[in-house]
Every structure is written in structure tokens, then in C-alpha cells.
Amino acid sequence: MAAYGAAISLKNTINSILKSSRISLVPASSIQVLRPAYEAMDRLLTALSKLDDTGYSKIRTKVNALDERIKEAVWEFEDLLESHFYDQILPQLESERGHLSFSVDLQSLQQSVDCFIQRVAVMELEYDIEVANMPEEEGEPIASRIDFGGISSNMVGLSQFFEDTRNYFLGEDEGNCLSVIGMAGVGKTTIAKKVFDDPLIQRQFELRAWVRVGRKCESIDAFDVFLPKWIPALATRCLPKQTAVMTTGN
């Protein structure tokens, strides 16, 4: 999720500041201003990781919305931190060329850091509650039904990639397999759906299946848990040339 990546980024930024050989924090007690924020990111990452242990049929609408809020809060603080360093380091660069070290006072950030930690703690608690109380989807298990709900039909800037992907599956190679990997929201599922629905693909592959296997899949044994029993039966009815697999994931 986006909040996890934002927390990792901020944690790395703070770690680089605290361990930098070119930055001197003045007074020396300034180091205690940022350390609590670093520890807060550790706790936040632990909380965010709990989502991986939940079932795949859970409705995550509220959790996803909260994840977005957490991400924005972390990004906002990281921007503030970087701006603070820029404002103090730039004058030192301009006053003397060839500067090898810089002095930065963090005391003025104390209130901002305290507010940020408190804000994150509140959202972290809310996240724990939302994850623990996610409702179950009604009907069939999510992995055993075709479900395109919420997938946008627009492919801004992805038309050429779609053409290349479709042509790949329409080629002469047998047993085609293609993985589409990237950050959340860049259009992986949209591409997969467009290829799946394309008339040329439908004519080439008489038997098609759309399967969602959830966020966490570590081995073939785990994969067997998600797949409905009709998938192996469907695969055995396909000729080698007609067999293709397209997967998407972060």
C-alpha cells in the first residue's frame, strides 16, 4: 500500500540525516528531535503490515481510504523536513564554496515533530480498528468469480502498451506467460482487463478465466489455496498453443 512506501521513505530520510558525516546537528540535543519520528515510523510499518494477514474476501474500502490519509500525512512531514534542511544548508553553500559539512538546527521543528507523531498515532490506532473490523464480501469467494468492479475503462498513455501486450499473446509462441509489475494505480489491472475482453483475444482463446488471488502469494502451495477447483480442469482442456497466463502485481 502507498502508506507503507511513504513510511519507508521517511524512515530512510531520517536515518540518512542522523548518520550523515556531512551534517552536524546543533545543538547536539537536536538528534533527539528526530529520533521519535523515526521510531514512530517503525511502529507505523508494523501496524500497516497487519493487512497482509487478513483474508482475501474482505472489503477494504475504508482501510484503503485511511491508507491514503496516512500517506499524505507522512509525505507532508517529509516535505517539511527537507524544506527545513534546504533553508539552512543553502545559505552555507552560498557563503563559502567547497563546503564539506553543514550545521543544521532542528530545535524549531520540535513542535512540528510532536504534532506529526501524535497525528500518526491517532491514525495508526484507527487503522488497527478498521483492519480488525473489515466486513466480508457477500456471495462467492473473491478468487472464484469474475469481478471487474471499480476498474476504469480509460487507458491514458497505455494504448501502445496494450497493443504490444495483445500482440504478444496473439503471437506464434506456445505457452505464453506475461507479468505486469508496477506501483499501485498505474493501470496494471486496466491493461489486463482490456486484453482479457479484446475481441481478437476472445477468438484466439475459446476458454478464458479471470482470477483474483489477493495480495499475498508466496509459493505454488499457497496459490493452490486461492484457486477454485475448476482452474486445473479448464487448463487441461486447452491446447498448448491456446494456453496463456497474464498476471499483475506490485
Coordinates of N, CA and C in Angstrom, one line a residue:
M1 N 0.8 -1.2 0.0 CA 0.0 0.0 0.0 C 0.9 1.2 0.0
A2 N 0.3 2.4 -0.4 CA 1.0 3.6 -0.6 C 1.6 4.1 0.7
A3 N 0.9 4.0 1.8 CA 1.3 4.5 3.1 C 2.6 3.8 3.6
Y4 N 2.7 2.5 3.3 CA 3.9 1.7 3.6 C 5.1 2.2 3.0
G5 N 5.0 2.5 1.7 CA 6.1 3.1 0.9 C 6.5 4.4 1.4
A6 N 5.5 5.3 1.8 CA 5.8 6.6 2.3 C 6.5 6.5 3.7
A7 N 6.1 5.6 4.5 CA 6.8 5.4 5.8 C 8.2 4.9 5.7
I8 N 8.4 4.0 4.7 CA 9.8 3.6 4.5 C 10.7 4.7 4.0
S9 N 10.1 5.6 3.1 CA 10.9 6.7 2.6 C 11.3 7.7 3.7
L10 N 10.3 8.0 4.5 CA 10.6 8.9 5.6 C 11.6 8.3 6.6
K11 N 11.5 7.1 6.9 CA 12.4 6.4 7.8 C 13.8 6.5 7.2
N12 N 14.0 6.2 6.0 CA 15.3 6.3 5.3 C 15.9 7.7 5.3
T13 N 15.0 8.7 5.1 CA 15.4 10.1 5.1 C 16.0 10.5 6.5
I14 N 15.2 10.1 7.5 CA 15.6 10.5 8.9 C 16.9 9.7 9.2
N15 N 17.0 8.5 8.8 CA 18.2 7.7 9.1 C 19.5 8.3 8.4
S16 N 19.3 8.8 7.2 CA 20.4 9.4 6.4 C 20.8 10.7 7.1
I17 N 19.9 11.4 7.7 CA 20.2 12.7 8.4 C 21.0 12.4 9.7
L18 N 20.5 11.4 10.4 CA 21.1 11.1 11.7 C 22.5 10.5 11.6
K19 N 22.8 9.8 10.4 CA 24.0 9.2 10.3 C 25.0 9.9 9.3
S20 N 24.6 11.0 8.8 CA 25.4 11.7 7.8 C 26.6 12.2 8.4
S21 N 27.7 12.1 7.7 CA 29.0 12.6 8.1 C 29.2 14.0 7.7
R22 N 28.3 14.6 6.9 CA 28.5 16.0 6.4 C 27.5 16.9 7.1
I23 N 26.6 16.4 8.0 CA 25.6 17.2 8.6 C 25.9 17.2 10.1
S24 N 26.1 18.4 10.7 CA 26.2 18.5 12.2 C 24.9 19.1 12.7
L25 N 24.3 18.3 13.6 CA 23.1 18.8 14.2 C 23.4 19.6 15.5
V26 N 23.0 20.9 15.5 CA 23.3 21.8 16.6 C 22.0 22.3 17.2
P27 N 22.0 22.4 18.5 CA 22.9 21.8 19.4 C 22.9 20.3 19.3
A28 N 23.8 19.6 20.0 CA 23.9 18.1 19.9 C 22.5 17.4 20.3
S29 N 21.8 18.1 21.2 CA 20.5 17.5 21.6 C 19.5 17.5 20.5
S30 N 19.8 18.1 19.3 CA 18.8 18.1 18.2 C 18.5 16.8 17.7
I31 N 19.5 15.8 17.9 CA 19.3 14.5 17.5 C 18.0 13.9 18.1
Q32 N 17.7 14.3 19.3 CA 16.5 13.8 20.0 C 15.2 14.3 19.4
V33 N 15.3 15.3 18.6 CA 14.1 15.9 17.9 C 13.6 14.9 16.9
L34 N 14.5 14.3 16.1 CA 14.1 13.4 15.0 C 13.9 12.0 15.4
R35 N 14.6 11.5 16.4 CA 14.6 10.1 16.7 C 13.2 9.6 17.0
P36 N 12.3 10.3 17.7 CA 11.0 9.9 18.0 C 10.2 9.7 16.7
A37 N 10.4 10.5 15.7 CA 9.7 10.4 14.4 C 10.2 9.1 13.7
Y38 N 11.5 8.7 13.8 CA 12.0 7.5 13.3 C 11.3 6.3 13.9
E39 N 11.2 6.3 15.2 CA 10.6 5.2 16.0 C 9.1 5.2 15.7
A40 N 8.5 6.3 15.4 CA 7.1 6.3 15.1 C 6.8 5.6 13.7
M41 N 7.8 5.7 12.8 CA 7.7 5.1 11.5 C 7.8 3.6 11.7
D42 N 8.7 3.1 12.6 CA 8.8 1.7 12.9 C 7.5 1.1 13.4
R43 N 6.8 1.8 14.3 CA 5.5 1.4 14.8 C 4.5 1.4 13.7
L44 N 4.5 2.4 12.9 CA 3.5 2.5 11.8 C 3.7 1.4 10.8
L45 N 4.9 1.1 10.4 CA 5.1 0.0 9.5 C 4.6 -1.4 10.0
T46 N 4.8 -1.6 11.3 CA 4.3 -2.8 12.0 C 2.7 -2.8 11.9
A47 N 2.1 -1.7 12.1 CA 0.6 -1.6 12.0 C 0.2 -1.9 10.6
L48 N 0.8 -1.2 9.6 CA 0.4 -1.4 8.2 C 0.6 -2.8 7.7
S49 N 1.6 -3.5 8.3 CA 1.8 -4.9 7.8 C 0.7 -5.9 8.2
K50 N -0.1 -5.5 9.2 CA -1.2 -6.4 9.6 C -2.2 -6.7 8.5
L51 N -2.3 -5.8 7.5 CA -3.2 -6.0 6.5 C -2.9 -7.3 5.7
D52 N -1.6 -7.7 5.6 CA -1.2 -8.8 4.9 C -1.7 -10.1 5.5
D53 N -2.1 -10.1 6.8 CA -2.5 -11.3 7.5 C -4.0 -11.5 7.4
T54 N -4.7 -10.6 6.7 CA -6.2 -10.7 6.7 C -6.7 -11.5 5.5
G55 N -7.9 -11.9 5.5 CA -8.5 -12.7 4.4 C -8.6 -12.0 3.1
Y56 N -8.7 -12.7 2.0 CA -8.8 -12.1 0.7 C -10.2 -11.7 0.3
S57 N -11.2 -12.1 1.1 CA -12.5 -11.7 0.8 C -13.0 -10.5 1.6
K58 N -12.1 -9.8 2.2 CA -12.5 -8.6 3.0 C -12.7 -7.4 2.1
I59 N -13.7 -6.6 2.5 CA -13.9 -5.3 1.8 C -13.0 -4.2 2.4
R60 N -12.1 -3.7 1.6 CA -11.0 -2.8 2.1 C -11.2 -1.3 1.8
T61 N -12.5 -0.9 1.5 CA -12.7 0.5 1.1 C -12.2 1.5 2.2
K62 N -12.7 1.3 3.4 CA -12.3 2.2 4.5 C -10.8 2.1 4.8
V63 N -10.2 0.9 4.7 CA -8.8 0.8 5.0 C -8.0 1.5 3.9
N64 N -8.4 1.3 2.7 CA -7.7 2.0 1.6 C -7.8 3.5 1.7
A65 N -8.9 4.0 2.1 CA -9.1 5.5 2.3 C -8.2 6.0 3.4
L66 N -8.1 5.2 4.5 CA -7.2 5.6 5.6 C -5.8 5.5 5.2
D67 N -5.4 4.5 4.4 CA -4.1 4.3 3.9 C -3.6 5.6 3.1
E68 N -4.5 6.1 2.3 CA -4.3 7.3 1.6 C -4.0 8.5 2.5
R69 N -4.8 8.7 3.5 CA -4.6 9.8 4.5 C -3.3 9.7 5.2
I70 N -2.9 8.5 5.6 CA -1.6 8.3 6.3 C -0.5 8.6 5.3
K71 N -0.6 8.2 4.1 CA 0.4 8.5 3.1 C 0.6 10.0 3.0
E72 N -0.5 10.7 2.8 CA -0.4 12.2 2.7 C 0.2 12.9 3.9
A73 N -0.1 12.4 5.1 CA 0.5 13.0 6.3 C 2.0 12.7 6.4
V74 N 2.4 11.5 6.0 CA 3.8 11.2 6.0 C 4.6 12.1 5.0
W75 N 4.0 12.1 3.8 CA 4.6 12.9 2.7 C 4.7 14.4 3.1
E76 N 3.7 14.9 3.7 CA 3.7 16.3 4.2 C 4.8 16.6 5.2
F77 N 5.0 15.7 6.1 CA 6.1 15.9 7.1 C 7.4 15.8 6.4
E78 N 7.6 14.8 5.5 CA 8.9 14.7 4.9 C 9.2 15.9 4.0
D79 N 8.2 16.5 3.4 CA 8.4 17.7 2.6 C 8.9 18.9 3.6
L80 N 8.2 18.9 4.8 CA 8.6 19.9 5.7 C 10.0 19.8 6.2
L81 N 10.4 18.5 6.5 CA 11.8 18.2 6.9 C 12.8 18.6 5.9
E82 N 12.6 18.2 4.6 CA 13.5 18.5 3.5 C 13.6 20.0 3.3
S83 N 12.5 20.7 3.4 CA 12.5 22.2 3.2 C 13.3 22.8 4.3
H84 N 13.2 22.3 5.6 CA 13.9 22.9 6.7 C 15.4 22.8 6.4
F85 N 15.8 21.6 6.0 CA 17.3 21.4 5.7 C 17.7 22.3 4.5
Y86 N 16.9 22.4 3.5 CA 17.3 23.2 2.4 C 17.5 24.7 2.8
D87 N 16.6 25.2 3.6 CA 16.6 26.6 4.0 C 17.9 26.9 4.8
Q88 N 18.4 25.9 5.6 CA 19.6 26.1 6.4 C 20.9 25.8 5.7
I89 N 20.8 24.9 4.8 CA 22.1 24.5 4.1 C 22.4 25.4 2.9
L90 N 21.4 25.9 2.2 CA 21.6 26.8 1.0 C 22.4 28.0 1.4
P91 N 22.1 28.7 2.4 CA 23.0 29.9 2.8 C 24.4 29.6 3.0
Q92 N 24.7 28.4 3.6 CA 26.0 28.0 3.9 C 26.8 27.7 2.6
L93 N 26.1 27.1 1.6 CA 26.7 26.8 0.3 C 27.0 28.1 -0.4
E94 N 26.2 29.1 -0.3 CA 26.4 30.4 -1.0 C 27.5 31.2 -0.3
S95 N 27.6 31.1 1.0 CA 28.6 31.9 1.7 C 30.1 31.4 1.5
E96 N 30.2 30.1 1.3 CA 31.5 29.5 1.1 C 31.5 28.3 0.2
R97 N 32.1 28.5 -1.0 CA 32.1 27.3 -1.9 C 33.0 26.2 -1.4
G98 N 32.7 25.0 -1.8 CA 33.5 23.9 -1.4 C 33.2 23.4 0.0
H99 N 32.0 23.8 0.5 CA 31.6 23.3 1.8 C 31.6 21.8 1.9
L100 N 32.2 21.2 2.9 CA 32.2 19.8 3.0 C 31.2 19.3 4.2
S101 N 30.9 20.2 5.0 CA 30.0 19.9 6.1 C 29.0 21.1 6.4
F102 N 27.9 20.8 7.0 CA 26.9 21.8 7.2 C 26.3 21.6 8.6
S103 N 25.9 22.8 9.2 CA 25.3 22.8 10.5 C 23.8 23.0 10.4
V104 N 23.0 22.2 11.0 CA 21.6 22.3 11.0 C 21.0 22.3 12.4
D105 N 20.1 23.3 12.7 CA 19.5 23.3 13.9 C 18.0 22.8 13.8
L106 N 17.7 21.8 14.6 CA 16.4 21.2 14.4 C 15.4 21.6 15.6
Q107 N 15.9 22.5 16.5 CA 15.0 22.8 17.6 C 13.7 23.4 17.2
S108 N 13.7 24.2 16.1 CA 12.5 24.9 15.7 C 11.5 23.9 15.1
L109 N 11.9 22.6 14.9 CA 11.0 21.6 14.4 C 10.3 20.8 15.5
Q110 N 10.7 21.0 16.7 CA 10.2 20.2 17.8 C 8.7 20.1 17.8
Q111 N 8.0 21.3 17.7 CA 6.6 21.3 17.8 C 5.9 20.5 16.6
S112 N 6.5 20.7 15.4 CA 6.0 20.0 14.2 C 6.2 18.5 14.4
V113 N 7.3 18.1 14.9 CA 7.6 16.7 15.1 C 6.6 16.1 16.1
D114 N 6.4 16.8 17.2 CA 5.4 16.3 18.2 C 4.0 16.2 17.6
C115 N 3.6 17.2 16.9 CA 2.2 17.1 16.3 C 2.1 16.0 15.3
F116 N 3.2 15.8 14.5 CA 3.2 14.7 13.5 C 3.1 13.3 14.2
I117 N 3.9 13.1 15.2 CA 3.9 11.8 15.9 C 2.5 11.6 16.5
Q118 N 1.9 12.6 17.1 CA 0.5 12.5 17.7 C -0.5 12.1 16.6
R119 N -0.4 12.8 15.4 CA -1.3 12.6 14.3 C -1.2 11.2 13.8
V120 N 0.1 10.7 13.6 CA 0.3 9.3 13.2 C -0.2 8.3 14.2
A121 N 0.0 8.6 15.4 CA -0.5 7.6 16.5 C -2.0 7.4 16.4
V122 N -2.7 8.6 16.2 CA -4.2 8.5 16.1 C -4.6 7.7 14.9
M123 N -4.0 8.0 13.7 CA -4.4 7.2 12.5 C -3.9 5.8 12.6
E124 N -2.8 5.5 13.3 CA -2.4 4.1 13.5 C -3.4 3.3 14.3
L125 N -3.9 3.9 15.3 CA -5.0 3.3 16.1 C -6.2 3.0 15.3
E126 N -6.6 4.1 14.5 CA -7.8 3.9 13.6 C -7.6 2.8 12.6
Y127 N -6.4 2.7 12.1 CA -6.0 1.7 11.1 C -6.2 0.3 11.7
D128 N -5.7 0.1 12.9 CA -5.8 -1.2 13.6 C -7.3 -1.6 13.7
I129 N -8.1 -0.6 14.1 CA -9.6 -0.9 14.3 C -10.2 -1.2 13.0
E130 N -9.9 -0.5 11.9 CA -10.5 -0.7 10.6 C -10.1 -2.1 10.0
V131 N -8.8 -2.4 10.2 CA -8.3 -3.7 9.7 C -9.0 -4.9 10.4
A132 N -9.2 -4.7 11.7 CA -9.8 -5.7 12.5 C -11.3 -5.9 12.3
N133 N -11.9 -4.9 11.7 CA -13.4 -4.9 11.5 C -13.8 -4.8 10.1
M134 N -12.9 -5.2 9.1 CA -13.3 -5.2 7.7 C -14.4 -6.2 7.5
P135 N -15.5 -5.8 6.8 CA -16.6 -6.8 6.5 C -16.2 -7.7 5.4
E136 N -16.9 -8.9 5.5 CA -16.7 -9.9 4.4 C -17.5 -9.5 3.2
E137 N -17.0 -9.9 2.0 CA -17.8 -9.7 0.8 C -18.9 -10.8 0.8
E138 N -20.0 -10.4 0.2 CA -21.1 -11.3 0.1 C -21.0 -12.1 -1.2
G139 N -21.6 -13.3 -1.2 CA -21.6 -14.1 -2.4 C -20.4 -15.1 -2.4
E140 N -20.0 -15.4 -3.6 CA -18.9 -16.4 -3.8 C -17.6 -15.8 -3.4
P141 N -16.6 -16.6 -3.0 CA -15.3 -16.2 -2.7 C -14.7 -15.4 -3.8
I142 N -13.9 -14.4 -3.5 CA -13.4 -13.4 -4.5 C -12.6 -14.1 -5.5
A143 N -11.9 -15.2 -5.2 CA -11.0 -15.8 -6.2 C -11.7 -16.7 -7.2
S144 N -13.0 -17.0 -6.9 CA -13.7 -17.9 -7.8 C -14.7 -17.3 -8.7
R145 N -14.7 -16.0 -8.9 CA -15.6 -15.3 -9.7 C -15.0 -14.2 -10.5
I146 N -15.5 -13.9 -11.7 CA -15.0 -12.8 -12.5 C -15.6 -11.5 -11.9
D147 N -14.7 -10.6 -11.6 CA -15.1 -9.3 -11.0 C -14.3 -8.2 -11.5
F148 N -15.0 -7.3 -12.2 CA -14.3 -6.1 -12.8 C -14.7 -4.9 -12.1
G149 N -15.4 -5.0 -10.9 CA -15.9 -3.8 -10.3 C -14.8 -2.8 -9.9
G150 N -15.1 -1.5 -10.3 CA -14.2 -0.5 -9.9 C -13.0 -0.3 -10.8
I151 N -12.9 -1.1 -11.9 CA -11.8 -1.0 -12.8 C -12.1 0.0 -13.9
S152 N -11.3 1.1 -14.0 CA -11.5 2.1 -15.0 C -11.3 1.6 -16.4
S153 N -12.1 2.1 -17.4 CA -12.0 1.7 -18.8 C -11.1 2.6 -19.6
N154 N -10.6 3.6 -18.9 CA -9.7 4.5 -19.6 C -8.2 4.1 -19.5
M155 N -7.5 4.2 -20.6 CA -6.1 3.8 -20.5 C -5.2 5.0 -21.0
V156 N -5.1 6.1 -20.2 CA -4.4 7.2 -20.6 C -2.9 6.9 -20.7
G157 N -2.3 7.0 -21.9 CA -0.9 6.8 -22.1 C -0.5 5.3 -22.1
L158 N -1.5 4.4 -22.2 CA -1.2 3.0 -22.1 C -1.6 2.3 -23.4
S159 N -2.1 3.0 -24.4 CA -2.6 2.4 -25.6 C -1.5 1.5 -26.3
Q160 N -0.3 2.1 -26.4 CA 0.8 1.3 -27.1 C 1.2 0.1 -26.4
F161 N 1.2 0.2 -25.0 CA 1.5 -1.0 -24.2 C 0.4 -2.0 -24.4
F162 N -0.8 -1.6 -24.5 CA -1.9 -2.5 -24.7 C -1.8 -3.3 -26.0
E163 N -1.4 -2.5 -27.1 CA -1.2 -3.2 -28.4 C -0.1 -4.2 -28.3
D164 N 1.0 -3.8 -27.7 CA 2.1 -4.7 -27.6 C 1.8 -6.0 -26.8
T165 N 1.0 -5.8 -25.7 CA 0.6 -6.9 -24.9 C -0.3 -7.9 -25.6
R166 N -1.3 -7.3 -26.3 CA -2.2 -8.1 -27.1 C -1.5 -8.9 -28.2
N167 N -0.6 -8.2 -28.9 CA 0.2 -8.9 -30.0 C 1.1 -10.0 -29.4
Y168 N 1.5 -9.8 -28.2 CA 2.4 -10.8 -27.6 C 1.6 -12.1 -27.4
F169 N 0.3 -12.0 -27.0 CA -0.5 -13.2 -26.8 C -1.0 -13.8 -28.1
L170 N -1.1 -13.0 -29.1 CA -1.6 -13.4 -30.4 C -0.4 -14.0 -31.3
G171 N 0.8 -14.0 -30.7 CA 1.9 -14.5 -31.5 C 1.9 -16.0 -31.6
E172 N 3.0 -16.5 -32.2 CA 3.1 -17.9 -32.5 C 3.7 -18.7 -31.4
D173 N 4.3 -18.0 -30.4 CA 4.9 -18.8 -29.3 C 3.8 -19.6 -28.5
E174 N 4.2 -20.8 -28.0 CA 3.3 -21.6 -27.2 C 3.5 -21.3 -25.8
G175 N 2.5 -21.5 -25.0 CA 2.6 -21.3 -23.5 C 3.0 -19.9 -23.1
N176 N 2.4 -18.9 -23.7 CA 2.8 -17.5 -23.3 C 2.4 -17.2 -21.9
C177 N 3.4 -16.5 -21.2 CA 3.1 -16.0 -19.9 C 3.7 -14.7 -19.7
L178 N 3.0 -13.7 -19.2 CA 3.4 -12.3 -19.1 C 3.0 -11.8 -17.7
S179 N 4.0 -11.2 -17.0 CA 3.7 -10.5 -15.7 C 3.8 -9.0 -15.9
V180 N 2.8 -8.3 -15.4 CA 2.7 -6.8 -15.4 C 3.0 -6.3 -14.0
I181 N 4.1 -5.7 -13.8 CA 4.5 -5.3 -12.4 C 4.7 -3.8 -12.3
G182 N 4.2 -3.2 -11.2 CA 4.4 -1.7 -11.1 C 3.7 -1.3 -9.8
M183 N 3.8 0.0 -9.5 CA 3.2 0.6 -8.3 C 1.7 0.6 -8.4
A184 N 1.0 0.6 -7.3 CA -0.5 0.7 -7.3 C -1.0 1.9 -8.0
G185 N -2.0 1.7 -8.9 CA -2.7 2.8 -9.5 C -2.1 3.2 -10.9
V186 N -1.1 2.5 -11.4 CA -0.5 2.8 -12.7 C -1.3 2.2 -13.9
G187 N -2.2 1.3 -13.6 CA -3.0 0.8 -14.7 C -2.8 -0.7 -15.1
K188 N -2.2 -1.4 -14.1 CA -1.9 -2.9 -14.4 C -3.2 -3.6 -14.7
T189 N -4.2 -3.5 -13.7 CA -5.4 -4.2 -13.9 C -6.2 -3.8 -15.1
T190 N -6.2 -2.5 -15.4 CA -6.9 -2.0 -16.5 C -6.4 -2.6 -17.8
I191 N -5.0 -2.7 -17.9 CA -4.4 -3.4 -19.1 C -4.9 -4.8 -19.2
A192 N -4.8 -5.5 -18.0 CA -5.2 -6.9 -18.0 C -6.7 -7.1 -18.5
K193 N -7.5 -6.3 -18.0 CA -9.0 -6.4 -18.3 C -9.2 -6.1 -19.8
K194 N -8.5 -5.1 -20.3 CA -8.6 -4.8 -21.8 C -8.2 -5.9 -22.6
V195 N -7.1 -6.5 -22.3 CA -6.6 -7.7 -23.0 C -7.6 -8.8 -22.9
F196 N -8.1 -9.1 -21.7 CA -9.0 -10.2 -21.5 C -10.3 -10.0 -22.3
D197 N -10.8 -8.8 -22.5 CA -12.0 -8.5 -23.2 C -11.9 -8.3 -24.7
D198 N -10.6 -8.2 -25.1 CA -10.4 -7.8 -26.5 C -11.0 -8.9 -27.5
P199 N -11.7 -8.5 -28.5 CA -12.3 -9.5 -29.5 C -11.3 -10.4 -30.1
L200 N -10.2 -9.9 -30.4 CA -9.1 -10.8 -31.0 C -8.7 -11.9 -30.0
I201 N -8.5 -11.5 -28.8 CA -8.2 -12.4 -27.7 C -9.3 -13.5 -27.5
Q202 N -10.5 -13.0 -27.6 CA -11.6 -13.9 -27.4 C -11.7 -15.0 -28.5
R203 N -11.4 -14.6 -29.7 CA -11.4 -15.5 -30.8 C -10.2 -16.5 -30.7
Q204 N -9.1 -16.0 -30.2 CA -7.9 -16.9 -30.1 C -8.0 -17.9 -29.0
F205 N -8.6 -17.4 -27.9 CA -8.7 -18.3 -26.7 C -10.2 -18.5 -26.4
E206 N -10.6 -19.7 -26.7 CA -12.1 -20.0 -26.5 C -12.4 -20.1 -25.0
L207 N -11.5 -20.6 -24.3 CA -11.7 -20.7 -22.8 C -10.8 -19.7 -22.1
R208 N -11.4 -18.8 -21.3 CA -10.7 -17.8 -20.6 C -11.2 -17.7 -19.2
A209 N -10.3 -17.3 -18.3 CA -10.7 -17.2 -16.8 C -10.0 -16.0 -16.2
W210 N -10.8 -15.3 -15.4 CA -10.2 -14.1 -14.7 C -10.2 -14.5 -13.2
V211 N -9.0 -14.5 -12.6 CA -8.9 -14.9 -11.2 C -8.2 -13.9 -10.4
R212 N -8.8 -13.5 -9.3 CA -8.1 -12.6 -8.3 C -7.6 -13.5 -7.2
V213 N -6.3 -13.4 -6.9 CA -5.7 -14.3 -5.8 C -5.3 -13.5 -4.6
G214 N -5.6 -12.2 -4.5 CA -5.3 -11.5 -3.3 C -3.9 -10.9 -3.4
R215 N -3.5 -10.3 -2.2 CA -2.2 -9.5 -2.1 C -1.0 -10.4 -1.9
K216 N -1.2 -11.5 -1.2 CA 0.0 -12.2 -0.7 C 0.0 -13.6 -1.3
C217 N 1.0 -13.9 -2.1 CA 1.1 -15.3 -2.7 C 2.6 -15.6 -2.8
E218 N 3.0 -16.5 -1.9 CA 4.5 -16.8 -1.8 C 5.0 -18.1 -2.4
S219 N 4.1 -19.0 -2.7 CA 4.5 -20.3 -3.3 C 3.4 -20.9 -4.0
I220 N 3.7 -22.0 -4.8 CA 2.7 -22.7 -5.5 C 1.7 -23.3 -4.6
D221 N 2.2 -23.7 -3.4 CA 1.2 -24.3 -2.4 C 0.2 -23.3 -2.0
A222 N 0.7 -22.1 -1.7 CA -0.2 -21.0 -1.3 C -1.2 -20.7 -2.5
F223 N -0.7 -20.7 -3.7 CA -1.5 -20.4 -4.9 C -2.7 -21.4 -5.0
D224 N -2.4 -22.7 -4.7 CA -3.5 -23.7 -4.7 C -4.6 -23.4 -3.8
V225 N -4.3 -22.6 -2.7 CA -5.4 -22.3 -1.7 C -6.4 -21.4 -2.3
F226 N -5.9 -20.4 -3.1 CA -6.8 -19.4 -3.7 C -7.6 -19.9 -4.9
L227 N -6.9 -20.7 -5.7 CA -7.5 -21.1 -7.0 C -8.7 -22.0 -6.8
P228 N -9.9 -21.7 -7.5 CA -11.0 -22.6 -7.4 C -10.7 -23.9 -8.2
K229 N -11.4 -24.9 -7.8 CA -11.1 -26.3 -8.4 C -11.3 -26.4 -9.9
W230 N -12.0 -25.4 -10.5 CA -12.3 -25.6 -11.9 C -11.1 -25.1 -12.8
I231 N -10.1 -24.4 -12.1 CA -9.0 -23.9 -12.9 C -8.2 -25.0 -13.5
P232 N -7.7 -26.0 -12.7 CA -7.0 -27.1 -13.3 C -7.7 -27.8 -14.4
A233 N -9.1 -28.0 -14.2 CA -9.9 -28.7 -15.2 C -9.9 -27.9 -16.5
L234 N -10.0 -26.6 -16.4 CA -10.1 -25.7 -17.6 C -8.7 -25.8 -18.3
A235 N -7.6 -25.8 -17.5 CA -6.3 -25.8 -18.2 C -6.1 -27.1 -19.0
T236 N -6.6 -28.2 -18.5 CA -6.4 -29.5 -19.2 C -7.2 -29.5 -20.5
R237 N -8.2 -28.7 -20.7 CA -9.0 -28.7 -21.9 C -8.4 -27.8 -23.0
C238 N -7.3 -27.0 -22.6 CA -6.7 -26.1 -23.6 C -5.6 -26.7 -24.3
L239 N -5.5 -26.6 -25.6 CA -4.3 -27.0 -26.3 C -3.1 -26.1 -25.9
P240 N -1.9 -26.6 -26.0 CA -0.7 -25.8 -25.6 C -0.7 -24.5 -26.3
K241 N -1.0 -24.4 -27.6 CA -1.0 -23.1 -28.2 C -2.0 -22.1 -27.7
Q242 N -3.1 -22.7 -27.1 CA -4.2 -21.8 -26.6 C -4.0 -21.5 -25.2
T243 N -2.9 -21.9 -24.6 CA -2.7 -21.6 -23.1 C -1.8 -20.4 -22.9
A244 N -2.4 -19.4 -22.2 CA -1.6 -18.2 -21.9 C -2.0 -17.7 -20.5
V245 N -1.0 -17.1 -19.8 CA -1.3 -16.6 -18.4 C -0.8 -15.2 -18.4
M246 N -1.6 -14.3 -17.8 CA -1.2 -12.9 -17.6 C -1.4 -12.6 -16.1
T247 N -0.4 -12.1 -15.4 CA -0.5 -11.8 -14.0 C -0.2 -10.3 -13.8
T248 N -0.8 -9.7 -12.8 CA -0.4 -8.4 -12.4 C -0.1 -8.4 -10.9
G249 N 0.8 -7.5 -10.5 CA 1.2 -7.4 -9.1 C 2.1 -6.2 -8.9
N250 N 2.2 -5.8 -7.6 CA 3.1 -4.7 -7.2 C 4.5 -5.2 -7.2

